Coordinates of C-alpha atoms and ligand atoms in Angstrom, one line a residue:
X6 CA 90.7 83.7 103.2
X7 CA 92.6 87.0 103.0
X8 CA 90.5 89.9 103.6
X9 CA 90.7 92.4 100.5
X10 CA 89.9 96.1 101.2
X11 CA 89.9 99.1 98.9
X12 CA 88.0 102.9 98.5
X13 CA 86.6 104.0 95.1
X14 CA 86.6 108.1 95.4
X15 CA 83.0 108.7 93.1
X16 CA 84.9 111.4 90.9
X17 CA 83.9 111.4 87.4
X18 CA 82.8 108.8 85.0
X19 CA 84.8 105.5 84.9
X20 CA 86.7 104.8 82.0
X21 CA 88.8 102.1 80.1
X22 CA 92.3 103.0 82.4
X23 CA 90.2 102.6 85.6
X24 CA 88.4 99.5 84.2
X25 CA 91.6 97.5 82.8
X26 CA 93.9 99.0 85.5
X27 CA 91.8 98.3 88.7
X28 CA 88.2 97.4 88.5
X29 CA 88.8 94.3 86.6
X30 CA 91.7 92.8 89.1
X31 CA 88.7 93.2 92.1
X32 CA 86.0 91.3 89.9
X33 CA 88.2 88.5 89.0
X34 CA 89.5 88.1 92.2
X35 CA 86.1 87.7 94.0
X36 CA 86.0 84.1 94.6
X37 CA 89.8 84.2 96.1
X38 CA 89.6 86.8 98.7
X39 CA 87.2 88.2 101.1
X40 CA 86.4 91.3 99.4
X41 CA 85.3 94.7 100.7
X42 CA 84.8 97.5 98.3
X43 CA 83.3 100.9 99.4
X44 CA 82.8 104.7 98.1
X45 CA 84.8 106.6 99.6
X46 CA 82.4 109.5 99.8
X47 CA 83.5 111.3 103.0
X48 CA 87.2 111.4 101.4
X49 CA 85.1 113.0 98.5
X50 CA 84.3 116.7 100.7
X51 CA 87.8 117.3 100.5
X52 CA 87.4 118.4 97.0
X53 CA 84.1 118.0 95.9
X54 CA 81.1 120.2 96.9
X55 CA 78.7 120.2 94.9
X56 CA 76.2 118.1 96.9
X57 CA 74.0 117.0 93.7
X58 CA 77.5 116.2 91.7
X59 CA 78.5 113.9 94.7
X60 CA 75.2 112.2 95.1
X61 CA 75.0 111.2 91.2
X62 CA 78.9 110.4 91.1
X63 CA 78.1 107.8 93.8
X64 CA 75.0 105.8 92.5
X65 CA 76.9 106.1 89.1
X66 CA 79.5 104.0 90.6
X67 CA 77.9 101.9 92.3
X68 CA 75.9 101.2 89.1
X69 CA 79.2 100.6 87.6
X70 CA 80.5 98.4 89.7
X71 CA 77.3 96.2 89.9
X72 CA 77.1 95.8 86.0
X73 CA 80.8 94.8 85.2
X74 CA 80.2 92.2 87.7
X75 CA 80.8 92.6 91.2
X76 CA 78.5 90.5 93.1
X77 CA 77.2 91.5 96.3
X78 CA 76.9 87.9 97.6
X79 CA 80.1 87.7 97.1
X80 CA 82.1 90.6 98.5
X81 CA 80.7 93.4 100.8
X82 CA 79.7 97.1 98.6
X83 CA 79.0 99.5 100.5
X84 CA 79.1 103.5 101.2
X85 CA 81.8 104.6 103.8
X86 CA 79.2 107.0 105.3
X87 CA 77.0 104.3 106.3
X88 CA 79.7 103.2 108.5
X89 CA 80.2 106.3 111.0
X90 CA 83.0 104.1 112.5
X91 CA 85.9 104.8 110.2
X92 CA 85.6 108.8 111.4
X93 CA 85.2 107.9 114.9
X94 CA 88.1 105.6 114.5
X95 CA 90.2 108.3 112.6
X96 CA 90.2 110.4 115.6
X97 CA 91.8 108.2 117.6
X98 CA 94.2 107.4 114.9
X99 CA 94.9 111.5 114.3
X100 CA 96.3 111.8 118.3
X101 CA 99.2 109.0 117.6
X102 CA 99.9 110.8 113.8
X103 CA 102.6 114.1 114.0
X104 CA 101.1 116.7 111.5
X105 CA 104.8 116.6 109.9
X106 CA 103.8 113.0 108.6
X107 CA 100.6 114.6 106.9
X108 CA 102.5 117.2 105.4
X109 CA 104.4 115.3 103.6
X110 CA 102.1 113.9 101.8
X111 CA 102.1 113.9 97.8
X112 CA 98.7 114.1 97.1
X113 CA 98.0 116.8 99.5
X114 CA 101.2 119.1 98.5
X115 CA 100.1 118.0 94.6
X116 CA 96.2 118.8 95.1
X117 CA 97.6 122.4 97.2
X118 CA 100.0 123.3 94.4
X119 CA 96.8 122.5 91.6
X120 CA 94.8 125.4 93.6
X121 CA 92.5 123.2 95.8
X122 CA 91.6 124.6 98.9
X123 CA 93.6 124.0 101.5
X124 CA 90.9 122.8 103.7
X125 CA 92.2 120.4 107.2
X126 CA 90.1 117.4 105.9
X127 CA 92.8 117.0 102.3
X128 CA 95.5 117.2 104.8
X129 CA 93.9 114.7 107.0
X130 CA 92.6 112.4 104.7
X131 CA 95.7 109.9 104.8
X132 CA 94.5 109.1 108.5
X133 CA 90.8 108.4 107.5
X134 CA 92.0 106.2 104.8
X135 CA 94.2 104.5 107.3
X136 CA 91.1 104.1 109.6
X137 CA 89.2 102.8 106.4
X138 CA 91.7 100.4 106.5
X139 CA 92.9 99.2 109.6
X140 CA 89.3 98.8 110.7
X141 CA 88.4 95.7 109.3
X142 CA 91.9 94.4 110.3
X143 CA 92.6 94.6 106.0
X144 CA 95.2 92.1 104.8
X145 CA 95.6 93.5 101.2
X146 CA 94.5 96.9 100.0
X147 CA 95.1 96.8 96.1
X148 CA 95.7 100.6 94.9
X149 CA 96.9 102.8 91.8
X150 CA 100.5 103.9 92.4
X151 CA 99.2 107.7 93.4
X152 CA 98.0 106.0 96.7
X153 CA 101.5 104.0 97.7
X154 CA 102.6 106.7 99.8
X155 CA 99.0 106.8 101.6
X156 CA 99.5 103.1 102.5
X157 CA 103.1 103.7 103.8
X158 CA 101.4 106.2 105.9
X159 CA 98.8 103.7 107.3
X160 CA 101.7 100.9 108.3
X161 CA 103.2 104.3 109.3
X162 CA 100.0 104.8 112.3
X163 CA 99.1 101.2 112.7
X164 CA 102.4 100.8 114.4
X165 CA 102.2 104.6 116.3
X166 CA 99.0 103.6 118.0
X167 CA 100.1 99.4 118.8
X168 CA 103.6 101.2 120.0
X169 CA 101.9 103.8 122.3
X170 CA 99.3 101.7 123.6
X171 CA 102.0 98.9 124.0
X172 CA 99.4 96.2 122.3
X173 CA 99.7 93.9 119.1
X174 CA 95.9 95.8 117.8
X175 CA 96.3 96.9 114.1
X176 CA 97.5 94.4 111.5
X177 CA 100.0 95.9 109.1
X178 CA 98.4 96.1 105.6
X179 CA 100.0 94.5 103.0
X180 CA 99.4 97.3 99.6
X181 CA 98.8 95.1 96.3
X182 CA 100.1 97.9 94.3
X183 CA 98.6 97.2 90.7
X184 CA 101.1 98.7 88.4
X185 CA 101.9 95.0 86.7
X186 CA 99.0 96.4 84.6
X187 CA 99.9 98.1 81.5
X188 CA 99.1 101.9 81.8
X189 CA 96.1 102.2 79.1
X190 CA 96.7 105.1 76.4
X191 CA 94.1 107.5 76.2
X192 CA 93.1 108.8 72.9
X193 CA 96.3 111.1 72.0
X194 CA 98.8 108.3 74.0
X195 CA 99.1 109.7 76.9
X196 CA 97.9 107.6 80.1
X197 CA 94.4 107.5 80.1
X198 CA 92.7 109.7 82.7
X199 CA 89.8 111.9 83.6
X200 CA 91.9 114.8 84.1
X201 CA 93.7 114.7 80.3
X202 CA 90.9 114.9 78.2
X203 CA 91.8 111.7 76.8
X204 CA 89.4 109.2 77.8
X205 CA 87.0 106.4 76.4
X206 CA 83.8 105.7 79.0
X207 CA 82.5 102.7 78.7
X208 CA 78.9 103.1 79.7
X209 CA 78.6 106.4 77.3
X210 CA 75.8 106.5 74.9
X211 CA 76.9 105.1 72.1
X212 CA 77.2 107.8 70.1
X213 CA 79.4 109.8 72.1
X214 CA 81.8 106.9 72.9
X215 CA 81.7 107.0 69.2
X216 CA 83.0 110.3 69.2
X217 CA 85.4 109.3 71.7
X218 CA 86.6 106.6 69.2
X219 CA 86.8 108.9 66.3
X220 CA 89.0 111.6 68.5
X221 CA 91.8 109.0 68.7
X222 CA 95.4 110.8 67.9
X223 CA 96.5 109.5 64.4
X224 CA 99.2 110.7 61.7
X225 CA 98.0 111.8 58.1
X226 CA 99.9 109.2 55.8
X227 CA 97.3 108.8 52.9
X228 CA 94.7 105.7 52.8
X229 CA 96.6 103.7 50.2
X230 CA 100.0 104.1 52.3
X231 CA 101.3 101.4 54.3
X232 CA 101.0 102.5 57.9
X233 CA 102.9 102.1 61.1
X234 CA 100.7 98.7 63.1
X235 CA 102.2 100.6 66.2
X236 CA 99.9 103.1 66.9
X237 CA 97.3 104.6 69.3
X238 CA 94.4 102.4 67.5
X239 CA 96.1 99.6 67.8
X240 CA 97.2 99.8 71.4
X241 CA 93.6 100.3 72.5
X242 CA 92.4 97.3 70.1
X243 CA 94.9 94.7 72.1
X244 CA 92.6 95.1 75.0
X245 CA 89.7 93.8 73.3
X246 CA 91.1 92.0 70.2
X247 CA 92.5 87.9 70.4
X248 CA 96.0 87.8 69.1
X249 CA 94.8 86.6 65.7
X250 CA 92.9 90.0 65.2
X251 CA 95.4 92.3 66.5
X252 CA 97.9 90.4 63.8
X253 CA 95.2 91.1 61.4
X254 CA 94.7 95.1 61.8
X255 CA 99.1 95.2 62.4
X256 CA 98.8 93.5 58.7
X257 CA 96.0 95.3 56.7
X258 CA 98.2 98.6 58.3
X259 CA 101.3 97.2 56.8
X260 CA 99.8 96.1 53.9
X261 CA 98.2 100.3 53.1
X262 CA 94.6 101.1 51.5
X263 CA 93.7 100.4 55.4
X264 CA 92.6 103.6 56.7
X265 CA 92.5 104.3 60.4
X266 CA 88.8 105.5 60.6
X267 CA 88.3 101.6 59.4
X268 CA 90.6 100.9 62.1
X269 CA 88.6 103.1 64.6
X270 CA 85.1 101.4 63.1
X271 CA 86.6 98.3 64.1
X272 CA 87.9 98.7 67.7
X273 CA 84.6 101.0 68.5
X274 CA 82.4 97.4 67.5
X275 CA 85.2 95.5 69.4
X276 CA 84.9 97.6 72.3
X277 CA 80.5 98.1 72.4
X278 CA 80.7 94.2 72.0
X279 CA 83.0 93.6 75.2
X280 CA 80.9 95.6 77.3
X281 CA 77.6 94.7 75.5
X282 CA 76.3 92.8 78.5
X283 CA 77.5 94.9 81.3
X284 CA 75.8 98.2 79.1
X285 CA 72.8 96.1 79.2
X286 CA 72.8 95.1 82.7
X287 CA 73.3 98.7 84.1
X288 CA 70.3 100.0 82.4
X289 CA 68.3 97.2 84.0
X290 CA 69.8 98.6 87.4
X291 CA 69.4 102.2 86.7
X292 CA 66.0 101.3 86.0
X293 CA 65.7 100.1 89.6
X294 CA 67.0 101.8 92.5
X295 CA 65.8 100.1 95.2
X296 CA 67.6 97.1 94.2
X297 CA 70.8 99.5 94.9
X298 CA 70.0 101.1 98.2
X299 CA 69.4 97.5 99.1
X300 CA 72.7 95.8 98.6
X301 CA 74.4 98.9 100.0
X302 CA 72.2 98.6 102.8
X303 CA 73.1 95.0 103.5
X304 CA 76.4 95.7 102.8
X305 CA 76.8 98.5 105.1
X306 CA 75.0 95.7 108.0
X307 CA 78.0 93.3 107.3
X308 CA 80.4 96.0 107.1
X309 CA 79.2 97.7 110.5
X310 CA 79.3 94.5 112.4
X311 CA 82.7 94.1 112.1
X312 CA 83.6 98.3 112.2
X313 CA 82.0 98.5 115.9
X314 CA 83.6 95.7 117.4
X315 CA 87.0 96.6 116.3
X316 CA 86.3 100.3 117.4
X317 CA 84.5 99.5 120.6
X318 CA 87.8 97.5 121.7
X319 CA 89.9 100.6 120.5
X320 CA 88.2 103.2 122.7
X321 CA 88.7 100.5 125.4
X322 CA 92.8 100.9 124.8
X323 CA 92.9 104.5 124.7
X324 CA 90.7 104.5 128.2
X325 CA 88.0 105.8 127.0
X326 CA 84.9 104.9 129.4
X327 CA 82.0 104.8 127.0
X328 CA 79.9 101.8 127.2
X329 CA 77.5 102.3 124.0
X330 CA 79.1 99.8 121.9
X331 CA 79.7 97.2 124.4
Ligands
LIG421 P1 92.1 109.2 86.8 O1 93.6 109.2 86.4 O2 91.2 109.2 85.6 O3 91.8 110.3 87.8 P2 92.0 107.5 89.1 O4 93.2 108.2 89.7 O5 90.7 107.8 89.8 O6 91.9 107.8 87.5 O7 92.2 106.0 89.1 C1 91.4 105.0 89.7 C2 92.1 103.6 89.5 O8 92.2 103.4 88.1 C3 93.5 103.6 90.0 O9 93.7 102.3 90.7 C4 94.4 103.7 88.8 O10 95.6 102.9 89.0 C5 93.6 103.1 87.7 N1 93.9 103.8 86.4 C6 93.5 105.0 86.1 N2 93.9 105.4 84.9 C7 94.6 104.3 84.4 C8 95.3 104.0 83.1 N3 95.3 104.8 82.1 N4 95.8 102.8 83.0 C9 95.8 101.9 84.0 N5 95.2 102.1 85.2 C10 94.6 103.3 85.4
LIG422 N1 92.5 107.5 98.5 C1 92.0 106.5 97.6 C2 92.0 107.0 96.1 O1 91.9 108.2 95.9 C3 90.6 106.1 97.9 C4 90.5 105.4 99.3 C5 90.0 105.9 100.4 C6 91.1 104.1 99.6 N2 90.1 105.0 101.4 C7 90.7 103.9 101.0 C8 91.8 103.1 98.9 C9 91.1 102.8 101.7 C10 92.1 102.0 99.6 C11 91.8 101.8 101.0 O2 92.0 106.2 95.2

């Protein structure tokens, strides 16, 4: 079975984009690969400090993640700073990588040029996500397209390091960019994302995902006007909606006295009834936290196992005499 790797950053609360886009690929995949999912909390510090802030973001996703369904018997959740191997392993990783590589990077020149602080760790992070990687000798890595160039980067080192040390070590990871996905429109059309303004969050009380609804970007043709099926309403219903029903709304739009707040009415019951179950399960969860800090625990165990054998054998190729892990 392939091994299937990928890092959540706990930024914000999740919304229909990250849940259509990404989440959902990893859940349904579960019985076909070997999956490993973790929080990428230390790549977090780069821009985050608000310690409260990170330590909510990351039970909230974790809560997330458990209630839409992925199970933990199935593929390994866990917290990447329960496994202190991926840093140790970055710094071997950050003596085969030329800082001209680093500052090349995208994300870093784009999170610079936003006003971020220019701190080493953003402009560094591409080798600790390589580590991340390479450490559990990763055969797929499915990412957004914002994180191509960071997986170009880890080929990039995995073949540095197996070059310098002369040695056939790190596998080469294969990315699983998901952009087959439609993009999901946020409320005004745009790509959905936390940083537009334009989201719908899935696990928000109801009534302020019902605001969220209500906010969706619409024209003003009158209520008794026939109205254009192709709109922002509609292209958030198909998500939920069979074929039958999305012909239905396109008609009674055609058709006019349809107006879009019975339009919104109807995708905010289509949506609360998709993710009745998975709002149900994560307030059981919430409700119990030690059931949480259990499953990352074990998942941290299975995760570790592997981490400290593959970085015991790299600090064995560099020449590094240390005997703690063997
Ligand atoms: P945001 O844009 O809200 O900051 P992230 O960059 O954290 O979202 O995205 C996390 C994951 O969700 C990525 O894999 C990304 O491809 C996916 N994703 C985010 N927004 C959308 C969207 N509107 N449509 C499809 N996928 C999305
Ligand atoms: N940089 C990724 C993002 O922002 C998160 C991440 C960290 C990651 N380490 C990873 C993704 C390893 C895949 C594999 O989305």
């Amino acid at each position: 079975m392939k091994r299937s790797l990928s890092g959540i950053q706990p930024s914000g609360t999740l919304h229909l984009g990250n849940y259509f886009g990404a989440m959902k690929q990893f859940i349904e995949n579960q019985d076909k690969v070997e999956g490993f999912y973790f929080v990428a909390d230390y790549h977090s510090l780069t821009s985050l400090t608000d310690p409260e802030l990170l330590r909510e973001s990351t039970r909230n996703i974790i809560l997330d993640y458990l209630a839409l369904g992925l199970d933990p018997e199935k593929s390994t959740l866990f917290l990447q700073s329960d496994v202190p191997e991926h840093v140790e392993l970055s710094w071997l990783l950050s003596n085969v990588t030329p800082v001209g590589l680093m500052e090349r990077g995208h994300s870093y020149k784009d999170k610079i040029a936003k006003g971020f602080f220019p701190n080493t760790g953003l402009l560094t992070y591409p080798i600790l996500m390589t580590a991340d990687i390479l450490i559990y000798d990763s055969d797929i890595v499915p990412v957004g397209k914002d994180q191509k160039q960071h997986l170009e980067f880890a080929r990039d080192i995995a073949m540095k390091f197996n070059q310098q040390y002369k040695v056939d070590f790190f596998k080469l990871p294969e990315p699983m960019i998901l952009e087959s996905v439609a993009v999901v429109p946020g409320t005004d059309g745009q790509k959905m994302s936390k940083s537009y303004g334009n989201v719908i969050n899935m696990f928000a009380p109801k009534n302020v995902l019902k605001k969220q609804v209500m906010s969706i970007v619409t024209d003003s043709t009158p209520l008794e006007e026939p109205k254009d099926p192709n709109n922002n309403i509609t292209a958030l219903y198909r998500l939920f909606a069979t074929k039958e029903q999305v012909k239905e709304m396109e008609d009674k739009f055609m058709a006019g006295n349809y107006g879009y707040g019975h339009a919104k009415k109807e995708l905010l019951e289509a949506i609360l009834s998709y993710f009745e179950e998975a709002r149900a399960r994560r307030e059981e969860l919430a409700k119990n936290p030690e059931l949480v800090d259990e499953i990352l625990r074990k998942g941290a165990e299975k995760a570790r196992a592997i981490a400290s054998k593959k970085i015991a054998e790299a600090k064995k190729i560099v020449g590094l005499m240390g005997n703690i892990y063997r």
